[in-house]
Amino acid sequence: LLKFVRERGVSPRSEQLTNTQLCEYGRGMYTQDCRPTLLSDFAWKLPYMSEEALKFCKLRGRTDLIRGSADSLPVKDGTIDIVCALDVLEHIEDDFSAMQELNRVLKPGGFLVLTVPAFMFLWSSHDEVLHHKRRYTRKNLLQNLKISGFTINKSTYWNFFLFPAVASIRLIRKKKSASVVRDDIADLHNIINIFLIIILALENKLIRLGISFPVGVSIFCICKKAWTNLGNSVYLGILAW
């Protein structure tokens, strides 16, 4: 996703900017490994909900931390160029208000990059363990984004090639063990991990070539606030913990 953003020219160029920021809500598991290469020209400001998490991070030398939530961001109106909300909206009770809040903090012409889980028929104990409120269809997600003031640049279902396997497993588990509450997170053999990485890399390549998939485990979307000429670029990432 971050490569996609950079290649579309919406990330800052070092010769143009001297004071760029990234705000990241939550644990930041998606972008931590990308910082040294993909996002090295951003400074970081990270809003977390948990006061305990803030204290722990500061003990480890992280001083770029503030406390905030996705539906009430400690950010001024129209000051952010890029918002990344990766697997966040499904955790928020009033996700429509959160979309409006993300629109508020974006500059005119700013981008929102988001992912959410797809299809309520895939709902399982995994969603309950992760405190999800809902899963989405592409149609209903895009409708709410448009009402919130966004235009859609790119949207597609994601994890298309793994969809048949994931759907089958979840539907079978739902029938056999409806009373068992557990997540789907497990340690996999390195060979299986490599195989999955190759599948997702192929899928990401196809998406970057302009292909949109009809189904998937997740939904990926890039949308945009009404465009004007951007000044200094600021990056805001909102990630579920």
XYZ file of C-alpha atoms in Angstrom:
241
model
C 0.000 0.000 0.000
C 2.763 2.417 0.924
C 4.641 1.673 -2.302
C 1.415 2.389 -4.166
C 1.121 5.750 -2.405
C 4.722 6.738 -3.101
C 4.551 5.712 -6.756
C 1.476 7.900 -7.241
C 3.538 10.926 -6.203
C 1.592 11.791 -3.069
C 4.529 11.341 -0.706
C 6.897 14.197 0.065
C 10.093 14.820 -1.865
C 13.099 15.717 0.248
C 14.090 18.613 -2.005
C 10.642 20.196 -1.529
C 10.024 19.651 2.171
C 11.872 20.249 5.377
C 9.279 19.380 8.036
C 7.052 16.417 7.256
C 5.134 14.307 9.765
C 3.444 10.955 10.060
C 0.780 10.423 12.709
C -0.011 6.798 13.390
C -2.855 5.578 15.594
C -2.393 2.206 17.254
C 0.478 -0.220 17.185
C 1.615 0.522 13.658
C 2.290 -3.075 12.658
C 1.866 -2.340 8.946
C 4.365 0.482 8.651
C 6.995 -0.282 11.285
C 9.119 -2.342 8.885
C 8.684 0.220 6.093
C 10.084 3.206 7.963
C 13.775 2.819 7.113
C 13.134 2.665 3.337
C 9.680 3.661 2.130
C 8.961 6.444 4.609
C 12.378 7.610 5.728
C 11.635 11.236 4.771
C 8.707 11.517 7.186
C 8.851 12.554 10.816
C 6.435 10.611 12.999
C 3.814 11.566 15.558
C 1.858 8.604 16.883
C -1.515 8.904 18.648
C -2.376 5.930 20.878
C -5.555 5.378 22.893
C -3.916 3.475 25.744
C -2.112 5.510 28.395
C -0.313 2.329 29.473
C 0.927 1.757 25.916
C 2.148 5.342 25.751
C 4.182 4.936 28.954
C 5.669 1.645 27.750
C 6.687 3.113 24.387
C 8.271 6.155 26.009
C 10.316 3.861 28.251
C 11.686 2.341 25.036
C 12.778 5.747 23.782
C 9.768 6.721 21.655
C 9.025 10.390 22.239
C 6.876 11.014 19.134
C 3.689 9.910 20.892
C 0.389 11.608 21.651
C -2.947 10.315 22.915
C -5.909 10.303 20.552
C -8.612 8.258 18.872
C -9.690 7.818 15.261
C -13.060 9.512 15.773
C -11.583 12.470 17.667
C -8.092 13.172 16.379
C -5.841 15.713 18.139
C -5.084 17.311 14.762
C -6.086 20.685 13.303
C -8.474 20.958 10.364
C -6.962 20.570 6.892
C -3.376 19.850 7.951
C -2.712 16.279 6.727
C -1.797 15.144 3.222
C -2.177 11.387 3.616
C -4.208 9.391 6.126
C -3.658 5.636 6.410
C -6.495 3.878 8.246
C -5.524 0.227 7.981
C -7.965 -2.187 9.633
C -9.382 0.538 11.872
C -12.944 1.472 10.880
C -14.302 -1.959 11.794
C -13.282 -1.336 15.422
C -15.221 1.930 15.733
C -18.871 1.976 16.796
C -19.720 5.050 14.722
C -17.549 4.485 11.680
C -19.383 7.133 9.638
C -18.348 9.837 12.125
C -14.792 8.506 11.935
C -14.822 8.884 8.138
C -15.982 12.481 8.533
C -13.213 13.059 11.082
C -10.587 11.745 8.653
C -11.972 14.079 6.000
C -11.762 16.989 8.458
C -8.027 16.613 9.136
C -7.063 16.128 5.476
C -5.938 19.030 3.350
C -7.966 19.644 0.197
C -6.429 17.177 -2.257
C -5.288 14.888 0.558
C -5.517 11.120 0.288
C -7.126 8.495 2.508
C -5.698 4.970 2.198
C -7.703 2.333 4.051
C -8.345 -1.355 4.442
C -11.285 -3.073 6.147
C -12.489 -6.700 6.442
C -15.066 -7.802 3.870
C -18.447 -9.592 3.971
C -20.531 -10.208 7.061
C -21.064 -13.843 6.056
C -17.364 -14.287 6.893
C -18.043 -13.087 10.454
C -16.511 -15.510 12.948
C -15.120 -15.699 16.458
C -11.950 -14.181 14.990
C -13.865 -10.905 14.567
C -15.219 -11.134 18.113
C -11.777 -11.708 19.606
C -10.441 -8.695 17.690
C -13.401 -6.545 18.840
C -14.723 -5.891 15.359
C -18.090 -4.150 15.082
C -18.775 -5.151 11.469
C -17.401 -6.331 8.134
C -18.031 -4.379 4.922
C -19.083 -4.695 1.335
C -17.317 -2.529 -1.203
C -20.598 -0.880 -2.200
C -21.599 0.200 1.289
C -18.059 1.343 2.194
C -17.731 3.524 -0.903
C -21.208 4.964 -0.409
C -20.345 6.160 3.105
C -16.970 7.515 1.983
C -18.624 9.563 -0.748
C -21.214 10.932 1.687
C -18.313 11.858 4.000
C -16.784 14.052 1.284
C -14.376 11.724 -0.536
C -13.969 10.869 -4.195
C -12.773 7.339 -4.960
C -9.452 6.936 -6.778
C -9.056 3.178 -6.427
C -11.032 0.437 -4.692
C -10.912 -3.330 -4.859
C -11.458 -6.415 -2.791
C -8.161 -7.758 -1.491
C -6.919 -11.273 -0.583
C -8.804 -12.517 -3.639
C -6.773 -15.684 -4.250
C -7.082 -16.761 -0.600
C -10.811 -15.980 -0.452
C -12.128 -19.493 -1.316
C -9.959 -21.149 1.347
C -10.688 -18.545 4.027
C -14.442 -18.544 3.302
C -14.632 -22.352 3.379
C -12.715 -22.658 6.648
C -14.747 -19.970 8.402
C -18.104 -21.328 7.250
C -17.165 -24.874 8.315
C -15.921 -23.675 11.699
C -19.064 -21.610 12.180
C -21.222 -24.726 11.811
C -19.040 -27.108 13.829
C -17.909 -24.929 16.719
C -20.253 -21.989 17.070
C -19.669 -21.855 20.835
C -15.856 -21.729 20.587
C -14.397 -18.220 20.636
C -10.922 -17.980 19.110
C -8.937 -15.994 16.568
C -7.385 -17.254 13.345
C -3.854 -16.195 14.245
C -1.346 -19.057 14.228
C 2.369 -19.680 13.749
C 2.911 -21.115 10.278
C 5.803 -23.025 8.794
C 8.253 -20.846 6.853
C 7.388 -22.598 3.594
C 3.701 -21.759 4.036
C 4.580 -18.159 4.886
C 6.716 -17.851 1.746
C 3.884 -19.297 -0.348
C 1.391 -16.796 1.108
C 3.805 -13.895 0.573
C 4.194 -14.864 -3.081
C 0.416 -15.022 -3.555
C -0.121 -11.607 -1.956
C 2.798 -10.090 -3.882
C 1.234 -11.297 -7.135
C -2.135 -9.906 -6.131
C -0.622 -6.551 -5.167
C 1.173 -6.412 -8.511
C -2.114 -6.964 -10.354
C -3.808 -4.245 -8.288
C -0.996 -1.818 -9.140
C -1.570 -2.657 -12.803
C -5.164 -1.494 -12.426
C -7.043 -4.754 -11.838
C -9.932 -4.763 -9.344
C -11.077 -8.060 -7.833
C -14.777 -8.992 -7.432
C -14.413 -10.629 -3.993
C -11.831 -10.899 -1.246
C -11.270 -11.230 2.486
C -10.584 -7.474 2.769
C -11.272 -4.238 0.900
C -8.561 -1.794 -0.145
C -9.415 1.781 -1.073
C -7.644 5.030 -1.945
C -9.862 8.085 -1.909
C -9.311 11.803 -2.052
C -10.596 15.046 -0.600
C -11.399 17.861 -3.072
C -8.076 18.858 -4.634
C -6.115 22.087 -4.305
C -2.378 22.723 -4.502
C -0.670 21.028 -1.548
C 1.920 22.681 0.640
C 4.176 20.846 3.062
C 3.219 17.164 3.123
C 2.102 15.569 6.358
C 1.277 11.881 6.690
C -1.230 10.462 9.171
C -1.482 6.729 9.733
C -4.264 5.207 11.807
C -3.782 1.543 12.585
C -5.682 -0.784 14.862
C -3.758 -2.283 17.739
